[in-house]
Amino acid sequence: MNYNIKNFIIFSSLFIFIIILVIFLRKTTNDSLLDYEISAKVTSIYRDRKEHNFLFVKYSNGSVELLDYPYKIGDSISKKKGDSIEYIFREDSVIQNNLFETARKEKTLK
């Protein structure tokens, strides 16, 4: 096979693979934002030395995750599966965190 034709086939295959990968990752990001449900209270926020000093949040239901929104201790978090809005109950106010808008600002979703 000619060298130019071989390179064309390789680059075309790579280009198609990248397009499929981008579509798959976008769908995965959308699904991950919609697929979980939480109803818990923030019990602590701490830095984990084992995880490069990233901030983590611990909920009253025992789950721990990377802090991706500026929660405060005592916040109650509520999100239903399939909904893109997370409700944060802080003192006498309700804060609506639209997960799609937050992901777009962080450039993890277009």
GROMACS .gro file of N, CA and C in nm:
model
  330
    1MET      N    1   0.084  -0.119   0.000
    1MET     CA    2   0.000   0.000   0.000
    1MET      C    3   0.088   0.124   0.000
    2ASN      N    4   0.043   0.225  -0.065
    2ASN     CA    5   0.116   0.351  -0.073
    2ASN      C    6   0.122   0.416   0.066
    3TYR      N    7   0.231   0.480   0.096
    3TYR     CA    8   0.253   0.544   0.227
    3TYR      C    9   0.148   0.652   0.254
    4ASN      N   10   0.112   0.733   0.154
    4ASN     CA   11   0.013   0.840   0.171
    4ASN      C   12  -0.126   0.784   0.200
    5ILE      N   13  -0.162   0.677   0.132
    5ILE     CA   14  -0.293   0.616   0.155
    5ILE      C   15  -0.299   0.556   0.294
    6LYS      N   16  -0.191   0.493   0.337
    6LYS     CA   17  -0.185   0.434   0.471
    6LYS      C   18  -0.201   0.543   0.578
    7ASN      N   19  -0.131   0.654   0.563
    7ASN     CA   20  -0.143   0.766   0.658
    7ASN      C   21  -0.284   0.823   0.658
    8PHE      N   22  -0.344   0.835   0.540
    8PHE     CA   23  -0.481   0.887   0.531
    8PHE      C   24  -0.578   0.797   0.605
    9ILE      N   25  -0.565   0.668   0.590
    9ILE     CA   26  -0.654   0.573   0.658
    9ILE      C   27  -0.635   0.580   0.810
   10ILE      N   28  -0.511   0.590   0.854
   10ILE     CA   29  -0.483   0.598   0.998
   10ILE      C   30  -0.541   0.726   1.056
   11PHE      N   31  -0.518   0.840   0.993
   11PHE     CA   32  -0.568   0.967   1.044
   11PHE      C   33  -0.721   0.974   1.037
   12SER      N   34  -0.779   0.919   0.935
   12SER     CA   35  -0.926   0.916   0.925
   12SER      C   36  -0.986   0.832   1.036
   13SER      N   37  -0.926   0.716   1.061
   13SER     CA   38  -0.975   0.629   1.168
   13SER      C   39  -0.960   0.697   1.304
   14LEU      N   40  -0.849   0.762   1.325
   14LEU     CA   41  -0.826   0.833   1.450
   14LEU      C   42  -0.925   0.947   1.469
   15PHE      N   43  -0.953   1.020   1.363
   15PHE     CA   44  -1.049   1.131   1.368
   15PHE      C   45  -1.189   1.080   1.403
   16ILE      N   46  -1.232   0.973   1.340
   16ILE     CA   47  -1.364   0.915   1.367
   16ILE      C   48  -1.370   0.864   1.511
   17PHE      N   49  -1.263   0.802   1.557
   17PHE     CA   50  -1.259   0.752   1.695
   17PHE      C   51  -1.271   0.867   1.795
   18ILE      N   52  -1.204   0.978   1.770
   18ILE     CA   53  -1.210   1.094   1.860
   18ILE      C   54  -1.351   1.152   1.862
   19ILE      N   55  -1.416   1.160   1.749
   19ILE     CA   56  -1.553   1.211   1.744
   19ILE      C   57  -1.647   1.121   1.825
   20ILE      N   58  -1.635   0.992   1.809
   20ILE     CA   59  -1.719   0.899   1.885
   20ILE      C   60  -1.690   0.911   2.034
   21LEU      N   61  -1.564   0.925   2.071
   21LEU     CA   62  -1.526   0.939   2.211
   21LEU      C   63  -1.584   1.066   2.272
   22VAL      N   64  -1.579   1.178   2.201
   22VAL     CA   65  -1.635   1.304   2.251
   22VAL      C   66  -1.786   1.291   2.271
   23ILE      N   67  -1.855   1.230   2.177
   23ILE     CA   68  -2.000   1.211   2.191
   23ILE      C   69  -2.030   1.123   2.311
   24PHE      N   70  -1.955   1.016   2.329
   24PHE     CA   71  -1.976   0.926   2.442
   24PHE      C   72  -1.949   0.996   2.575
   25LEU      N   73  -1.841   1.074   2.584
   25LEU     CA   74  -1.808   1.143   2.709
   25LEU      C   75  -1.912   1.249   2.742
   26ARG      N   76  -1.964   1.317   2.643
   26ARG     CA   77  -2.068   1.416   2.667
   26ARG      C   78  -2.193   1.349   2.723
   27LYS      N   79  -2.232   1.238   2.665
   27LYS     CA   80  -2.349   1.164   2.712
   27LYS      C   81  -2.325   1.114   2.855
   28THR      N   82  -2.204   1.067   2.882
   28THR     CA   83  -2.171   1.019   3.015
   28THR      C   84  -2.179   1.132   3.117
   29THR      N   85  -2.132   1.250   3.083
   29THR     CA   86  -2.138   1.364   3.175
   29THR      C   87  -2.283   1.402   3.203
   30ASN      N   88  -2.366   1.409   3.099
   30ASN     CA   89  -2.508   1.438   3.117
   30ASN      C   90  -2.573   1.335   3.208
   31ASP      N   91  -2.548   1.207   3.180
   31ASP     CA   92  -2.608   1.101   3.258
   31ASP      C   93  -2.562   1.105   3.404
   32SER      N   94  -2.435   1.132   3.426
   32SER     CA   95  -2.384   1.132   3.563
   32SER      C   96  -2.444   1.246   3.646
   33LEU      N   97  -2.478   1.357   3.581
   33LEU     CA   98  -2.539   1.468   3.654
   33LEU      C   99  -2.685   1.438   3.689
   34LEU      N  100  -2.749   1.357   3.609
   34LEU     CA  101  -2.891   1.328   3.632
   34LEU      C  102  -2.916   1.200   3.710
   35ASP      N  103  -2.822   1.108   3.713
   35ASP     CA  104  -2.848   0.974   3.764
   35ASP      C  105  -2.837   0.955   3.915
   36TYR      N  106  -2.795   1.053   3.988
   36TYR     CA  107  -2.784   1.030   4.132
   36TYR      C  108  -2.891   1.106   4.208
   37GLU      N  109  -2.917   1.059   4.328
   37GLU     CA  110  -3.017   1.121   4.415
   37GLU      C  111  -2.953   1.137   4.552
   38ILE      N  112  -2.979   1.251   4.616
   38ILE     CA  113  -2.923   1.275   4.749
   38ILE      C  114  -3.022   1.354   4.832
   39SER      N  115  -3.027   1.320   4.956
   39SER     CA  116  -3.103   1.394   5.055
   39SER      C  117  -3.028   1.378   5.186
   40ALA      N  118  -2.941   1.473   5.215
   40ALA     CA  119  -2.854   1.461   5.332
   40ALA      C  120  -2.813   1.599   5.380
   41LYS      N  121  -2.747   1.599   5.495
   41LYS     CA  122  -2.698   1.722   5.555
   41LYS      C  123  -2.545   1.718   5.557
   42VAL      N  124  -2.482   1.832   5.532
   42VAL     CA  125  -2.336   1.840   5.534
   42VAL      C  126  -2.291   1.839   5.680
   43THR      N  127  -2.210   1.738   5.716
   43THR     CA  128  -2.164   1.728   5.854
   43THR      C  129  -2.022   1.780   5.873
   44SER      N  130  -1.938   1.766   5.769
   44SER     CA  131  -1.803   1.821   5.780
   44SER      C  132  -1.743   1.843   5.642
   45ILE      N  133  -1.649   1.936   5.639
   45ILE     CA  134  -1.572   1.967   5.518
   45ILE      C  135  -1.426   1.964   5.561
   46TYR      N  136  -1.346   1.887   5.489
   46TYR     CA  137  -1.207   1.870   5.532
   46TYR      C  138  -1.115   1.848   5.413
   47ARG      N  139  -0.985   1.868   5.436
   47ARG     CA  140  -0.882   1.841   5.336
   47ARG      C  141  -0.826   1.701   5.362
   48ASP      N  142  -0.811   1.624   5.258
   48ASP     CA  143  -0.757   1.489   5.270
   48ASP      C  144  -0.613   1.489   5.220
   49ARG      N  145  -0.519   1.467   5.310
   49ARG     CA  146  -0.377   1.467   5.274
   49ARG      C  147  -0.343   1.354   5.178
   50LYS      N  148  -0.416   1.244   5.188
   50LYS     CA  149  -0.391   1.130   5.100
   50LYS      C  150  -0.435   1.159   4.957
   51GLU      N  151  -0.522   1.255   4.940
   51GLU     CA  152  -0.576   1.290   4.807
   51GLU      C  153  -0.531   1.430   4.764
   52HIS      N  154  -0.406   1.460   4.782
   52HIS     CA  155  -0.343   1.585   4.738
   52HIS      C  156  -0.408   1.710   4.799
   53ASN      N  157  -0.456   1.700   4.921
   53ASN     CA  158  -0.516   1.811   4.995
   53ASN      C  159  -0.641   1.870   4.929
   54PHE      N  160  -0.712   1.789   4.850
   54PHE     CA  161  -0.838   1.835   4.795
   54PHE      C  162  -0.942   1.843   4.907
   55LEU      N  163  -1.039   1.933   4.889
   55LEU     CA  164  -1.147   1.946   4.986
   55LEU      C  165  -1.251   1.837   4.962
   56PHE      N  166  -1.293   1.774   5.070
   56PHE     CA  167  -1.397   1.672   5.065
   56PHE      C  168  -1.512   1.712   5.157
   57VAL      N  169  -1.630   1.666   5.124
   57VAL     CA  170  -1.747   1.693   5.205
   57VAL      C  171  -1.803   1.559   5.254
   58LYS      N  172  -1.841   1.556   5.381
   58LYS     CA  173  -1.901   1.435   5.440
   58LYS      C  174  -2.046   1.467   5.473
   59TYR      N  175  -2.135   1.377   5.429
   59TYR     CA  176  -2.278   1.395   5.450
   59TYR      C  177  -2.328   1.312   5.568
   60SER      N  178  -2.447   1.346   5.614
   60SER     CA  179  -2.506   1.275   5.727
   60SER      C  180  -2.540   1.130   5.694
   61ASN      N  181  -2.554   1.097   5.567
   61ASN     CA  182  -2.583   0.958   5.531
   61ASN      C  183  -2.456   0.873   5.522
   62GLY      N  184  -2.341   0.932   5.555
   62GLY     CA  185  -2.214   0.859   5.558
   62GLY      C  186  -2.133   0.868   5.431
   63SER      N  187  -2.188   0.922   5.325
   63SER     CA  188  -2.112   0.930   5.200
   63SER      C  189  -2.015   1.047   5.205
   64VAL      N  190  -1.906   1.030   5.132
   64VAL     CA  191  -1.800   1.132   5.123
   64VAL      C  192  -1.771   1.153   4.976
   65GLU      N  193  -1.758   1.278   4.934
   65GLU     CA  194  -1.724   1.306   4.795
   65GLU      C  195  -1.643   1.434   4.787
   66LEU      N  196  -1.583   1.453   4.672
   66LEU     CA  197  -1.504   1.572   4.646
   66LEU      C  198  -1.595   1.695   4.650
   67LEU      N  199  -1.551   1.799   4.714
   67LEU     CA  200  -1.631   1.921   4.725
   67LEU      C  201  -1.632   1.992   4.590
   68ASP      N  202  -1.749   1.995   4.526
   68ASP     CA  203  -1.759   2.058   4.394
   68ASP      C  204  -1.846   2.183   4.397
   69TYR      N  205  -1.903   2.215   4.509
   69TYR     CA  206  -1.985   2.335   4.525
   69TYR      C  207  -1.954   2.390   4.664
   70PRO      N  208  -1.954   2.519   4.683
   70PRO     CA  209  -1.916   2.574   4.815
   70PRO      C  210  -2.024   2.552   4.922
   71TYR      N  211  -2.039   2.428   4.962
   71TYR     CA  212  -2.130   2.396   5.071
   71TYR      C  213  -2.073   2.449   5.202
   72LYS      N  214  -2.161   2.463   5.299
   72LYS     CA  215  -2.118   2.500   5.434
   72LYS      C  216  -2.170   2.394   5.528
   73ILE      N  217  -2.103   2.378   5.640
   73ILE     CA  218  -2.147   2.280   5.740
   73ILE      C  219  -2.286   2.319   5.787
   74GLY      N  220  -2.376   2.222   5.787
   74GLY     CA  221  -2.514   2.246   5.827
   74GLY      C  222  -2.609   2.259   5.709
   75ASP      N  223  -2.556   2.272   5.587
   75ASP     CA  224  -2.642   2.278   5.468
   75ASP      C  225  -2.714   2.146   5.450
   76SER      N  226  -2.839   2.152   5.412
   76SER     CA  227  -2.913   2.032   5.374
   76SER      C  228  -2.922   2.031   5.222
   77ILE      N  229  -2.887   1.917   5.164
   77ILE     CA  230  -2.882   1.903   5.019
   77ILE      C  231  -2.994   1.808   4.977
   78SER      N  232  -3.066   1.847   4.872
   78SER     CA  233  -3.172   1.762   4.819
   78SER      C  234  -3.168   1.764   4.667
   79LYS      N  235  -3.163   1.646   4.607
   79LYS     CA  236  -3.167   1.633   4.462
   79LYS      C  237  -3.236   1.502   4.428
   80LYS      N  238  -3.330   1.509   4.338
   80LYS     CA  239  -3.401   1.389   4.294
   80LYS      C  240  -3.337   1.336   4.167
   81LYS      N  241  -3.345   1.206   4.148
   81LYS     CA  242  -3.290   1.142   4.028
   81LYS      C  243  -3.364   1.193   3.905
   82GLY      N  244  -3.289   1.230   3.803
   82GLY     CA  245  -3.347   1.282   3.680
   82GLY      C  246  -3.362   1.432   3.678
   83ASP      N  247  -3.339   1.499   3.791
   83ASP     CA  248  -3.349   1.644   3.800
   83ASP      C  249  -3.209   1.704   3.792
   84SER      N  250  -3.194   1.814   3.722
   84SER     CA  251  -3.062   1.875   3.710
   84SER      C  252  -3.040   1.985   3.813
   85ILE      N  253  -3.140   2.011   3.896
   85ILE     CA  254  -3.127   2.116   3.997
   85ILE      C  255  -3.112   2.052   4.135
   86GLU      N  256  -3.011   2.099   4.206
   86GLU     CA  257  -2.983   2.056   4.342
   86GLU      C  258  -3.028   2.169   4.435
   87TYR      N  259  -3.106   2.137   4.535
   87TYR     CA  260  -3.155   2.238   4.628
   87TYR      C  261  -3.071   2.234   4.755
   88ILE      N  262  -3.023   2.351   4.795
   88ILE     CA  263  -2.941   2.364   4.915
   88ILE      C  264  -3.018   2.451   5.013
   89PHE      N  265  -3.051   2.393   5.127
   89PHE     CA  266  -3.124   2.465   5.230
   89PHE      C  267  -3.023   2.514   5.332
   90ARG      N  268  -3.004   2.647   5.336
   90ARG     CA  269  -2.906   2.710   5.424
   90ARG      C  270  -2.978   2.815   5.508
   91GLU      N  271  -2.981   2.792   5.638
   91GLU     CA  272  -3.050   2.880   5.733
   91GLU      C  273  -3.194   2.901   5.687
   92ASP      N  274  -3.232   3.024   5.649
   92ASP     CA  275  -3.370   3.052   5.607
   92ASP      C  276  -3.383   3.067   5.456
   93SER      N  277  -3.283   3.024   5.381
   93SER     CA  278  -3.290   3.044   5.236
   93SER      C  279  -3.274   2.910   5.162
   94VAL      N  280  -3.321   2.910   5.039
   94VAL     CA  281  -3.307   2.794   4.951
   94VAL      C  282  -3.225   2.839   4.831
   95ILE      N  283  -3.114   2.770   4.806
   95ILE     CA  284  -3.026   2.801   4.694
   95ILE      C  285  -3.045   2.691   4.591
   96GLN      N  286  -3.072   2.730   4.467
   96GLN     CA  287  -3.086   2.634   4.360
   96GLN      C  288  -2.956   2.627   4.282
   97ASN      N  289  -2.896   2.510   4.278
   97ASN     CA  290  -2.772   2.488   4.205
   97ASN      C  291  -2.805   2.406   4.080
   98ASN      N  292  -2.805   2.472   3.964
   98ASN     CA  293  -2.830   2.403   3.839
   98ASN      C  294  -2.701   2.334   3.796
   99LEU      N  295  -2.699   2.202   3.801
   99LEU     CA  296  -2.578   2.126   3.776
   99LEU      C  297  -2.528   2.140   3.633
  100PHE      N  298  -2.618   2.155   3.536
  100PHE     CA  299  -2.576   2.173   3.397
  100PHE      C  300  -2.506   2.307   3.379
  101GLU      N  301  -2.560   2.414   3.440
  101GLU     CA  302  -2.497   2.546   3.430
  101GLU      C  303  -2.360   2.546   3.498
  102THR      N  304  -2.350   2.480   3.613
  102THR     CA  305  -2.222   2.472   3.683
  102THR      C  306  -2.121   2.397   3.598
  103ALA      N  307  -2.162   2.287   3.536
  103ALA     CA  308  -2.071   2.208   3.452
  103ALA      C  309  -2.029   2.287   3.328
  104ARG      N  310  -2.119   2.368   3.275
  104ARG     CA  311  -2.082   2.451   3.159
  104ARG      C  312  -1.980   2.557   3.198
  105LYS      N  313  -1.997   2.618   3.316
  105LYS     CA  314  -1.901   2.718   3.362
  105LYS      C  315  -1.763   2.656   3.385
  106GLU      N  316  -1.762   2.531   3.432
  106GLU     CA  317  -1.636   2.462   3.456
  106GLU      C  318  -1.581   2.398   3.330
  107LYS      N  319  -1.653   2.414   3.220
  107LYS     CA  320  -1.613   2.362   3.089
  107LYS      C  321  -1.605   2.209   3.085
  108THR      N  322  -1.683   2.140   3.170
  108THR     CA  323  -1.691   1.995   3.162
  108THR      C  324  -1.810   1.951   3.078
  109LEU      N  325  -1.895   2.048   3.041
  109LEU     CA  326  -2.011   2.021   2.957
  109LEU      C  327  -2.031   2.140   2.866
  110LYS      N  328  -2.063   2.113   2.741
  110LYS     CA  329  -2.084   2.224   2.645
  110LYS      C  330  -2.230   2.247   2.623
   0.00000   0.00000   0.00000
